[in-house]
PDB file of C-alpha atoms and ligand atoms in Angstrom:
ATOM      1  CA  MET A1446     -80.239  20.147  19.291  1.00 62.00           C
ATOM      2  CA  ARG A1447     -80.682  23.749  20.443  1.00 64.00           C
ATOM      3  CA  ALA A1448     -78.946  25.433  23.403  1.00 61.00           C
ATOM      4  CA  ASP A1449     -82.137  24.964  25.492  1.00 71.00           C
ATOM      5  CA  GLY A1450     -81.861  21.177  24.942  1.00 71.00           C
ATOM      6  CA  ARG A1451     -84.946  20.942  22.681  1.00 81.00           C
ATOM      7  CA  ASP A1452     -84.653  19.102  19.379  1.00 94.00           C
ATOM      8  CA  PRO A1453     -86.339  21.208  16.648  1.00 96.00           C
ATOM      9  CA  ILE A1454     -86.886  18.136  14.444  1.00 97.00           C
ATOM     10  CA  ARG A1455     -88.849  16.450  17.252  1.00 97.00           C
ATOM     11  CA  GLU A1456     -90.839  19.622  17.894  1.00 97.00           C
ATOM     12  CA  ALA A1457     -91.712  19.945  14.199  1.00 98.00           C
ATOM     13  CA  ALA A1458     -92.606  16.235  13.985  1.00 97.00           C
ATOM     14  CA  ARG A1459     -94.885  16.604  17.016  1.00 97.00           C
ATOM     15  CA  LEU A1460     -96.675  19.621  15.521  1.00 96.00           C
ATOM     16  CA  LEU A1461     -97.187  17.845  12.187  1.00 97.00           C
ATOM     17  CA  THR A1462     -98.476  14.685  13.850  1.00 95.00           C
ATOM     18  CA  GLU A1463    -100.814  16.458  16.267  1.00 94.00           C
ATOM     19  CA  ARG A1464    -102.335  18.928  13.808  1.00 90.00           C
ATOM     20  CA  ARG A1465    -102.324  16.711  10.673  1.00 78.00           C
ATOM     21  CA  ASN A1466    -103.372  19.526   8.368  1.00 93.00           C
ATOM     22  CA  ALA A1467    -100.092  20.890   7.136  1.00 98.00           C
ATOM     23  CA  VAL A1468     -99.487  22.758   3.892  1.00 98.00           C
ATOM     24  CA  ALA A1469     -96.061  23.138   2.273  1.00 98.00           C
ATOM     25  CA  LEU A1470     -94.825  26.262   0.505  1.00 98.00           C
ATOM     26  CA  THR A1471     -91.803  25.534  -1.658  1.00 98.00           C
ATOM     27  CA  GLY A1472     -89.246  27.567  -3.585  1.00 98.00           C
ATOM     28  CA  ALA A1473     -86.212  27.037  -5.771  1.00 98.00           C
ATOM     29  CA  GLY A1474     -84.127  25.580  -2.903  1.00 98.00           C
ATOM     30  CA  ILE A1475     -86.103  22.306  -2.941  1.00 98.00           C
ATOM     31  CA  SER A1476     -85.019  21.661  -6.545  1.00 98.00           C
ATOM     32  CA  VAL A1477     -81.326  22.565  -6.069  1.00 97.00           C
ATOM     33  CA  GLU A1478     -80.526  18.928  -5.277  1.00 97.00           C
ATOM     34  CA  SER A1479     -82.176  17.973  -8.594  1.00 98.00           C
ATOM     35  CA  GLY A1480     -79.550  20.102 -10.366  1.00 96.00           C
ATOM     36  CA  ILE A1481     -81.706  23.207 -10.937  1.00 96.00           C
ATOM     37  CA  PRO A1482     -79.937  26.355  -9.719  1.00 95.00           C
ATOM     38  CA  SER A1483     -81.879  28.742  -7.482  1.00 96.00           C
ATOM     39  CA  PHE A1484     -82.426  32.385  -8.472  1.00 96.00           C
ATOM     40  CA  ARG A1485     -80.545  34.403  -5.862  1.00 94.00           C
ATOM     41  CA  GLY A1486     -77.054  33.948  -4.466  1.00 83.00           C
ATOM     42  CA  ALA A1487     -73.686  33.548  -6.198  1.00 87.00           C
ATOM     43  CA  GLN A1488     -74.654  30.519  -8.329  1.00 86.00           C
ATOM     44  CA  GLY A1489     -78.217  31.724  -8.975  1.00 92.00           C
ATOM     45  CA  LEU A1490     -79.848  32.406 -12.344  1.00 94.00           C
ATOM     46  CA  TRP A1491     -80.169  36.115 -11.511  1.00 96.00           C
ATOM     47  CA  ALA A1492     -76.367  36.387 -11.075  1.00 95.00           C
ATOM     48  CA  LYS A1493     -76.104  35.508 -14.777  1.00 95.00           C
ATOM     49  CA  TYR A1494     -79.236  37.238 -16.113  1.00 96.00           C
ATOM     50  CA  ASP A1495     -80.513  40.549 -14.722  1.00 97.00           C
ATOM     51  CA  PRO A1496     -84.191  39.738 -14.038  1.00 96.00           C
ATOM     52  CA  MET A1497     -85.257  43.287 -14.936  1.00 96.00           C
ATOM     53  CA  GLU A1498     -83.756  42.714 -18.402  1.00 96.00           C
ATOM     54  CA  TYR A1499     -84.626  39.028 -18.877  1.00 97.00           C
ATOM     55  CA  ALA A1500     -87.643  38.209 -16.733  1.00 97.00           C
ATOM     56  CA  THR A1501     -90.251  40.956 -17.003  1.00 98.00           C
ATOM     57  CA  LEU A1502     -93.382  40.859 -19.146  1.00 97.00           C
ATOM     58  CA  HIS A1503     -92.322  44.215 -20.570  1.00 97.00           C
ATOM     59  CA  SER A1504     -88.939  42.862 -21.718  1.00 98.00           C
ATOM     60  CA  PHE A1505     -90.653  39.795 -23.241  1.00 97.00           C
ATOM     61  CA  MET A1506     -93.029  42.026 -25.239  1.00 97.00           C
ATOM     62  CA  GLN A1507     -90.114  44.222 -26.415  1.00 97.00           C
ATOM     63  CA  HIS A1508     -87.353  41.619 -26.973  1.00 97.00           C
ATOM     64  CA  PRO A1509     -88.792  38.068 -26.862  1.00 97.00           C
ATOM     65  CA  ARG A1510     -85.745  36.507 -28.556  1.00 97.00           C
ATOM     66  CA  LYS A1511     -83.434  37.965 -25.918  1.00 97.00           C
ATOM     67  CA  VAL A1512     -85.684  36.733 -23.080  1.00 97.00           C
ATOM     68  CA  TRP A1513     -85.697  33.278 -24.692  1.00 97.00           C
ATOM     69  CA  GLU A1514     -81.877  33.104 -24.143  1.00 96.00           C
ATOM     70  CA  MET A1515     -82.641  32.854 -20.417  1.00 96.00           C
ATOM     71  CA  LEU A1516     -85.854  30.821 -20.865  1.00 97.00           C
ATOM     72  CA  SER A1517     -84.086  28.232 -23.062  1.00 96.00           C
ATOM     73  CA  GLU A1518     -81.632  27.583 -20.263  1.00 95.00           C
ATOM     74  CA  MET A1519     -84.477  27.146 -17.767  1.00 96.00           C
ATOM     75  CA  VAL A1520     -86.495  24.854 -20.044  1.00 96.00           C
ATOM     76  CA  SER A1521     -83.425  22.693 -20.823  1.00 95.00           C
ATOM     77  CA  VAL A1522     -82.293  22.376 -17.209  1.00 96.00           C
ATOM     78  CA  CYS A1523     -85.798  21.742 -15.833  1.00 96.00           C
ATOM     79  CA  GLY A1524     -86.666  19.350 -18.674  1.00 93.00           C
ATOM     80  CA  GLY A1525     -83.742  17.083 -17.770  1.00 93.00           C
ATOM     81  CA  ALA A1526     -84.310  17.145 -14.004  1.00 98.00           C
ATOM     82  CA  THR A1527     -85.876  14.432 -11.863  1.00 98.00           C
ATOM     83  CA  PRO A1528     -87.396  14.689  -8.362  1.00 98.00           C
ATOM     84  CA  ASN A1529     -85.045  14.382  -5.389  1.00 98.00           C
ATOM     85  CA  ALA A1530     -85.605  12.933  -1.924  1.00 98.00           C
ATOM     86  CA  ALA A1531     -87.246  16.184  -0.728  1.00 98.00           C
ATOM     87  CA  HIS A1532     -89.923  16.145  -3.455  1.00 98.00           C
ATOM     88  CA  LYS A1533     -90.502  12.440  -2.739  1.00 98.00           C
ATOM     89  CA  GLY A1534     -90.598  13.053   1.020  1.00 98.00           C
ATOM     90  CA  LEU A1535     -93.351  15.657   0.595  1.00 98.00           C
ATOM     91  CA  ALA A1536     -95.331  13.324  -1.676  1.00 98.00           C
ATOM     92  CA  SER A1537     -95.041  10.626   0.953  1.00 98.00           C
ATOM     93  CA  LEU A1538     -96.248  13.027   3.698  1.00 97.00           C
ATOM     94  CA  GLU A1539     -99.296  13.790   1.527  1.00 97.00           C
ATOM     95  CA  GLU A1540     -99.984  10.100   0.939  1.00 97.00           C
ATOM     96  CA  LYS A1541     -99.828   9.467   4.684  1.00 95.00           C
ATOM     97  CA  GLY A1542    -102.266  12.306   5.416  1.00 95.00           C
ATOM     98  CA  VAL A1543     -99.816  14.638   7.164  1.00 96.00           C
ATOM     99  CA  VAL A1544     -99.459  17.268   4.426  1.00 97.00           C
ATOM    100  CA  ARG A1545    -102.621  18.161   2.536  1.00 98.00           C
ATOM    101  CA  SER A1546    -101.239  20.320  -0.290  1.00 98.00           C
ATOM    102  CA  VAL A1547     -98.145  21.944  -1.762  1.00 98.00           C
ATOM    103  CA  ILE A1548     -98.045  25.565  -2.893  1.00 98.00           C
ATOM    104  CA  THR A1549     -95.003  25.923  -5.122  1.00 98.00           C
ATOM    105  CA  GLN A1550     -93.300  28.931  -6.659  1.00 98.00           C
ATOM    106  CA  ASN A1551     -91.352  26.507  -8.866  1.00 98.00           C
ATOM    107  CA  VAL A1552     -92.185  25.974 -12.522  1.00 98.00           C
ATOM    108  CA  ASP A1553     -90.339  22.651 -12.948  1.00 98.00           C
ATOM    109  CA  GLY A1554     -93.231  20.201 -12.331  1.00 98.00           C
ATOM    110  CA  LEU A1555     -91.082  18.083  -9.984  1.00 98.00           C
ATOM    111  CA  HIS A1556     -93.666  17.850  -7.177  1.00 98.00           C
ATOM    112  CA  GLN A1557     -96.143  16.184  -9.544  1.00 98.00           C
ATOM    113  CA  ALA A1558     -93.369  13.964 -10.934  1.00 98.00           C
ATOM    114  CA  ALA A1559     -92.628  12.848  -7.355  1.00 98.00           C
ATOM    115  CA  GLY A1560     -96.294  11.908  -6.781  1.00 98.00           C
ATOM    116  CA  SER A1561     -97.754  14.964  -5.010  1.00 98.00           C
ATOM    117  CA  ARG A1562    -101.403  15.287  -6.034  1.00 98.00           C
ATOM    118  CA  ARG A1563    -102.625  18.589  -4.634  1.00 98.00           C
ATOM    119  CA  VAL A1564    -100.113  21.046  -6.075  1.00 98.00           C
ATOM    120  CA  ILE A1565    -100.865  24.746  -6.482  1.00 98.00           C
ATOM    121  CA  GLU A1566     -98.521  26.187  -9.102  1.00 98.00           C
ATOM    122  CA  TYR A1567     -98.321  29.797  -7.986  1.00 98.00           C
ATOM    123  CA  HIS A1568     -95.957  30.943 -10.768  1.00 98.00           C
ATOM    124  CA  GLY A1569     -97.213  28.616 -13.540  1.00 98.00           C
ATOM    125  CA  ASN A1570     -95.387  25.773 -15.307  1.00 97.00           C
ATOM    126  CA  LEU A1571     -92.799  25.546 -18.060  1.00 97.00           C
ATOM    127  CA  ASP A1572     -94.644  22.641 -19.700  1.00 97.00           C
ATOM    128  CA  GLU A1573     -97.052  24.962 -21.451  1.00 97.00           C
ATOM    129  CA  LEU A1574     -96.564  27.822 -23.923  1.00 98.00           C
ATOM    130  CA  ILE A1575     -99.086  30.581 -24.553  1.00 98.00           C
ATOM    131  CA  CYS A1576     -99.466  33.123 -27.344  1.00 98.00           C
ATOM    132  CA  VAL A1577     -99.792  36.587 -25.798  1.00 95.00           C
ATOM    133  CA  TYR A1578    -101.493  37.788 -29.017  1.00 96.00           C
ATOM    134  CA  CYS A1579    -104.096  35.127 -29.918  1.00 97.00           C
ATOM    135  CA  TRP A1580    -104.051  33.209 -26.554  1.00 96.00           C
ATOM    136  CA  ARG A1581    -103.568  29.779 -28.118  1.00 98.00           C
ATOM    137  CA  ARG A1582    -101.800  27.275 -25.856  1.00 98.00           C
ATOM    138  CA  PHE A1583     -99.367  24.464 -26.728  1.00 98.00           C
ATOM    139  CA  GLN A1584     -97.313  21.841 -24.942  1.00 97.00           C
ATOM    140  CA  THR A1585     -93.692  23.035 -24.779  1.00 97.00           C
ATOM    141  CA  ARG A1586     -92.411  19.662 -26.024  1.00 95.00           C
ATOM    142  CA  ASP A1587     -94.508  20.049 -29.207  1.00 96.00           C
ATOM    143  CA  ARG A1588     -93.242  23.543 -30.111  1.00 96.00           C
ATOM    144  CA  TRP A1589     -89.775  24.104 -28.666  1.00 96.00           C
ATOM    145  CA  THR A1590     -86.405  22.693 -29.660  1.00 94.00           C
ATOM    146  CA  PRO A1591     -83.125  23.747 -28.011  1.00 92.00           C
ATOM    147  CA  GLY A1592     -81.574  26.805 -29.642  1.00 88.00           C
ATOM    148  CA  ASP A1593     -84.857  27.873 -31.267  1.00 91.00           C
ATOM    149  CA  VAL A1594     -87.693  30.196 -30.240  1.00 96.00           C
ATOM    150  CA  PRO A1595     -91.150  28.586 -30.320  1.00 98.00           C
ATOM    151  CA  LEU A1596     -93.689  30.126 -32.684  1.00 98.00           C
ATOM    152  CA  CYS A1597     -97.489  30.199 -32.589  1.00 98.00           C
ATOM    153  CA  ASP A1598     -99.561  29.299 -35.674  1.00 97.00           C
ATOM    154  CA  CYS A1599    -100.218  33.065 -35.953  1.00 98.00           C
ATOM    155  CA  GLY A1600     -96.460  33.657 -36.348  1.00 97.00           C
ATOM    156  CA  GLU A1601     -95.808  35.350 -32.977  1.00 97.00           C
ATOM    157  CA  ILE A1602     -93.248  34.123 -30.461  1.00 98.00           C
ATOM    158  CA  LEU A1603     -94.787  31.999 -27.696  1.00 98.00           C
ATOM    159  CA  LYS A1604     -94.285  32.702 -23.989  1.00 98.00           C
ATOM    160  CA  PRO A1605     -94.018  29.969 -21.350  1.00 97.00           C
ATOM    161  CA  ASN A1606     -97.135  29.961 -19.194  1.00 97.00           C
ATOM    162  CA  VAL A1607     -95.137  31.184 -16.191  1.00 98.00           C
ATOM    163  CA  VAL A1608     -95.474  34.421 -14.243  1.00 98.00           C
ATOM    164  CA  LEU A1609     -92.867  36.985 -15.268  1.00 98.00           C
ATOM    165  CA  PHE A1610     -92.167  40.085 -13.168  1.00 97.00           C
ATOM    166  CA  GLY A1611     -94.912  42.620 -13.840  1.00 96.00           C
ATOM    167  CA  GLU A1612     -97.543  39.901 -14.373  1.00 96.00           C
ATOM    168  CA  PRO A1613    -100.269  39.204 -11.807  1.00 96.00           C
ATOM    169  CA  ILE A1614    -100.600  35.774 -10.219  1.00 98.00           C
ATOM    170  CA  PRO A1615    -103.484  33.943 -11.991  1.00 97.00           C
ATOM    171  CA  TRP A1616    -106.606  34.256  -9.837  1.00 97.00           C
ATOM    172  CA  LEU A1617    -107.181  30.518  -9.212  1.00 98.00           C
ATOM    173  CA  PRO A1618    -103.778  29.639  -7.685  1.00 98.00           C
ATOM    174  CA  GLN A1619    -103.823  32.964  -5.831  1.00 98.00           C
ATOM    175  CA  GLU A1620    -107.228  32.196  -4.241  1.00 98.00           C
ATOM    176  CA  GLN A1621    -106.359  28.545  -3.562  1.00 98.00           C
ATOM    177  CA  ALA A1622    -103.024  29.442  -1.950  1.00 98.00           C
ATOM    178  CA  GLU A1623    -104.574  32.065   0.323  1.00 98.00           C
ATOM    179  CA  GLU A1624    -107.343  29.654   1.345  1.00 98.00           C
ATOM    180  CA  GLU A1625    -104.772  26.951   2.148  1.00 98.00           C
ATOM    181  CA  ALA A1626    -102.703  29.466   4.160  1.00 98.00           C
ATOM    182  CA  ARG A1627    -105.760  30.688   6.103  1.00 98.00           C
ATOM    183  CA  THR A1628    -106.918  27.201   7.062  1.00 98.00           C
ATOM    184  CA  CYS A1629    -103.795  25.096   7.654  1.00 98.00           C
ATOM    185  CA  GLY A1630    -102.489  24.135  11.080  1.00 97.00           C
ATOM    186  CA  VAL A1631     -98.824  24.123  10.086  1.00 98.00           C
ATOM    187  CA  LEU A1632     -97.152  25.816   7.122  1.00 98.00           C
ATOM    188  CA  VAL A1633     -93.862  24.166   6.168  1.00 98.00           C
ATOM    189  CA  VAL A1634     -91.811  26.675   4.154  1.00 98.00           C
ATOM    190  CA  ILE A1635     -89.049  24.950   2.186  1.00 98.00           C
ATOM    191  CA  GLY A1636     -86.208  26.468   0.154  1.00 98.00           C
ATOM    192  CA  THR A1637     -87.473  29.975  -0.493  1.00 98.00           C
ATOM    193  CA  SER A1638     -85.779  33.270   0.308  1.00 97.00           C
ATOM    194  CA  ALA A1639     -89.304  34.773   0.645  1.00 97.00           C
ATOM    195  CA  GLN A1640     -88.286  37.928  -1.177  1.00 96.00           C
ATOM    196  CA  VAL A1641     -90.847  37.904  -3.987  1.00 96.00           C
ATOM    197  CA  SER A1642     -94.323  39.326  -3.476  1.00 96.00           C
ATOM    198  CA  PRO A1643     -97.092  38.175  -3.215  1.00 97.00           C
ATOM    199  CA  ALA A1644     -95.736  34.647  -2.502  1.00 98.00           C
ATOM    200  CA  CYS A1645     -93.850  35.990   0.518  1.00 97.00           C
ATOM    201  CA  ASP A1646     -97.201  37.036   2.075  1.00 98.00           C
ATOM    202  CA  ILE A1647     -98.372  33.395   2.317  1.00 98.00           C
ATOM    203  CA  PRO A1648     -96.402  32.589   5.526  1.00 98.00           C
ATOM    204  CA  ARG A1649     -97.677  35.792   7.162  1.00 98.00           C
ATOM    205  CA  ILE A1650    -101.280  34.954   6.232  1.00 98.00           C
ATOM    206  CA  ALA A1651    -100.857  31.465   7.743  1.00 98.00           C
ATOM    207  CA  LYS A1652     -99.262  32.817  10.906  1.00 98.00           C
ATOM    208  CA  GLU A1653    -101.923  35.507  11.405  1.00 98.00           C
ATOM    209  CA  SER A1654    -104.587  32.812  10.955  1.00 98.00           C
ATOM    210  CA  GLY A1655    -103.113  30.737  13.787  1.00 97.00           C
ATOM    211  CA  ALA A1656    -100.802  28.281  12.004  1.00 98.00           C
ATOM    212  CA  ALA A1657     -97.336  27.357  13.207  1.00 98.00           C
ATOM    213  CA  VAL A1658     -94.631  28.121  10.637  1.00 98.00           C
ATOM    214  CA  VAL A1659     -91.810  25.597  10.189  1.00 98.00           C
ATOM    215  CA  GLU A1660     -88.967  26.675   7.907  1.00 98.00           C
ATOM    216  CA  ILE A1661     -86.534  24.290   6.176  1.00 98.00           C
ATOM    217  CA  ASN A1662     -83.564  26.209   4.799  1.00 98.00           C
ATOM    218  CA  PRO A1663     -79.795  26.082   5.359  1.00 98.00           C
ATOM    219  CA  GLU A1664     -79.776  29.908   5.542  1.00 97.00           C
ATOM    220  CA  ASP A1665     -81.719  32.618   7.336  1.00 97.00           C
ATOM    221  CA  THR A1666     -84.452  34.317   5.293  1.00 97.00           C
ATOM    222  CA  SER A1667     -86.746  37.304   5.745  1.00 95.00           C
ATOM    223  CA  LEU A1668     -89.071  34.950   7.676  1.00 98.00           C
ATOM    224  CA  SER A1669     -86.463  33.595  10.112  1.00 97.00           C
ATOM    225  CA  GLY A1670     -86.626  34.980  13.609  1.00 91.00           C
ATOM    226  CA  ASN A1671     -90.025  36.646  13.178  1.00 94.00           C
ATOM    227  CA  VAL A1672     -92.624  34.666  11.206  1.00 98.00           C
ATOM    228  CA  THR A1673     -90.850  31.309  11.593  1.00 98.00           C
ATOM    229  CA  ASP A1674     -91.591  29.335  14.754  1.00 98.00           C
ATOM    230  CA  ILE A1675     -89.185  26.449  14.126  1.00 98.00           C
ATOM    231  CA  HIS A1676     -86.212  26.738  11.766  1.00 98.00           C
ATOM    232  CA  LEU A1677     -84.803  23.403  10.606  1.00 98.00           C
ATOM    233  CA  ARG A1678     -81.395  24.203   9.148  1.00 98.00           C
ATOM    234  CA  GLY A1679     -80.068  21.964   6.403  1.00 98.00           C
ATOM    235  CA  SER A1680     -80.800  20.855   2.883  1.00 98.00           C
ATOM    236  CA  ALA A1681     -84.420  20.064   2.046  1.00 98.00           C
ATOM    237  CA  SER A1682     -83.766  16.373   1.329  1.00 98.00           C
ATOM    238  CA  GLU A1683     -81.733  15.767   4.483  1.00 98.00           C
ATOM    239  CA  VAL A1684     -84.188  17.574   6.783  1.00 98.00           C
ATOM    240  CA  LEU A1685     -87.314  16.008   5.233  1.00 98.00           C
ATOM    241  CA  GLN A1686     -85.817  12.533   5.528  1.00 98.00           C
ATOM    242  CA  ARG A1687     -85.045  13.131   9.218  1.00 98.00           C
ATOM    243  CA  LEU A1688     -88.565  14.501   9.717  1.00 97.00           C
ATOM    244  CA  LEU A1689     -90.141  11.448   8.054  1.00 97.00           C
ATOM    245  CA  GLN A1690     -88.019   9.078  10.153  1.00 97.00           C
ATOM    246  CA  THR A1691     -88.972  10.911  13.349  1.00 97.00           C
ATOM    247  CA  ILE A1692     -92.698  10.910  12.524  1.00 96.00           C
ATOM    248  CA  PHE A1693     -92.951   7.279  11.390  1.00 93.00           C
ATOM    249  CA  THR A1694     -90.545   5.363  13.636  1.00 85.00           C
TER     250      THR A1694
HETATM  251  P1  OAD B1317     -84.377  32.048  -4.239  1.00 86.77           P
HETATM  252  O1  OAD B1317     -83.249  31.737  -5.159  1.00 86.77           O
HETATM  253  O2  OAD B1317     -84.660  33.483  -3.952  1.00 86.77           O
HETATM  254  O3  OAD B1317     -84.118  31.349  -2.810  1.00 86.77           O
HETATM  255  C1  OAD B1317     -83.738  30.002  -2.719  1.00 86.77           C
HETATM  256  C2  OAD B1317     -83.663  29.634  -1.250  1.00 86.77           C
HETATM  257  O4  OAD B1317     -83.360  28.245  -1.175  1.00 86.77           O
HETATM  258  C3  OAD B1317     -82.581  30.363  -0.443  1.00 86.77           C
HETATM  259  O5  OAD B1317     -83.155  30.859   0.754  1.00 86.77           O
HETATM  260  C4  OAD B1317     -81.550  29.283  -0.131  1.00 86.77           C
HETATM  261  O6  OAD B1317     -80.917  29.460   1.131  1.00 86.77           O
HETATM  262  C5  OAD B1317     -82.414  28.026  -0.145  1.00 86.77           C
HETATM  263  N1  OAD B1317     -81.701  26.778  -0.482  1.00 86.77           N
HETATM  264  C6  OAD B1317     -80.615  26.601  -1.269  1.00 86.77           C
HETATM  265  N2  OAD B1317     -80.295  25.307  -1.355  1.00 86.77           N
HETATM  266  C7  OAD B1317     -81.204  24.629  -0.611  1.00 86.77           C
HETATM  267  C8  OAD B1317     -81.418  23.256  -0.289  1.00 86.77           C
HETATM  268  N3  OAD B1317     -80.629  22.288  -0.779  1.00 86.77           N
HETATM  269  N4  OAD B1317     -82.455  22.941   0.503  1.00 86.77           N
HETATM  270  C9  OAD B1317     -83.276  23.909   1.012  1.00 86.77           C
HETATM  271  N5  OAD B1317     -83.117  25.206   0.759  1.00 86.77           N
HETATM  272  C10 OAD B1317     -82.097  25.570  -0.036  1.00 86.77           C
HETATM  273  O7  OAD B1317     -85.648  31.277  -4.813  1.00 86.77           O
HETATM  274  P2  OAD B1317     -87.196  31.516  -4.496  1.00 86.77           P
HETATM  275  O8  OAD B1317     -87.396  32.028  -3.108  1.00 86.77           O
HETATM  276  O9  OAD B1317     -87.926  30.304  -4.899  1.00 86.77           O
HETATM  277  O10 OAD B1317     -90.134  34.067  -9.567  1.00 86.77           O
HETATM  278  O11 OAD B1317     -87.533  32.657  -5.521  1.00 86.77           O
HETATM  279  C11 OAD B1317     -88.850  33.116  -5.596  1.00 86.77           C
HETATM  280  C12 OAD B1317     -89.145  33.604  -6.982  1.00 86.77           C
HETATM  281  O12 OAD B1317     -88.128  34.512  -7.409  1.00 86.77           O
HETATM  282  C13 OAD B1317     -89.120  32.525  -8.054  1.00 86.77           C
HETATM  283  O13 OAD B1317     -90.309  31.783  -8.121  1.00 86.77           O
HETATM  284  C14 OAD B1317     -88.909  33.335  -9.297  1.00 86.77           C
HETATM  285  C15 OAD B1317     -87.827  34.248  -8.802  1.00 86.77           C
HETATM  286  O14 OAD B1317     -87.673  35.458  -9.433  1.00 86.77           O
HETATM  287  C16 OAD B1317     -90.413  34.448 -10.804  1.00 86.77           C
HETATM  288  O15 OAD B1317     -89.713  34.180 -11.751  1.00 86.77           O
HETATM  289  C17 OAD B1317     -91.694  35.225 -10.893  1.00 86.77           C
END
């Protein structure tokens, strides 16, 4: 409950119920409770690996084996993870017609595993590998084993089909995400620090197009206090469960 006596969960539930055309934008925070560390912050992946050394297209082209030290950790951790209550809560909101799609910056595939159907993978997916020389594609499970680097039939080292720094967002998810942002009634932003461009523009596009922006995050972000209309503080699973209970009871 806020100082003015209004309950932000109830306000968010009312907006979602009245407008019924919400879109979710998710980031690493939604998968933290599945055991996947986020990127920023003390326990984040970028505290261990400097992204400018381990996560740019340029570094992959120069030193793919070195970049695979970081990628192997991501593929192993994500490969063993299962959806948590927040992923399942979003899938359930889609099934009930409250949320119409999920735009995710995550590459772990957990929204689909939880049952979400309309998922826009803005930064790609770790399930697929691509050869940056001959463009052949493979399923990661068919080519990669822990401790090894995956090779293409042409002999080059394969790259996961995810967006590294210095790579553009593929045109289809970029167009779909912008269209969803322009036309939704509510954008629910979950577990992202909103520091990486162009994903961080999505909430601004939604807001400028007339949507209300609801943020679910235990911390403040670059959106809080300006773009965000309602900030629901807490973990994604706890807040989404409270939201579901409030909407459907
Ligand atoms: P970040 O690591 O930057 O931010 C994670 C956010 O999740 C923070 O704001 C946390 O406060 C919040 N958070 C932590 N635990 C949470 C929980 N249990 N429930 C809800 N929120 C929680 O991750 P992203 O914003 O997703 O891109 O990072 C964006 C992009 O930066 C990634 O897609 C990746 C990275 O570099 C590329 O690799 C291109």
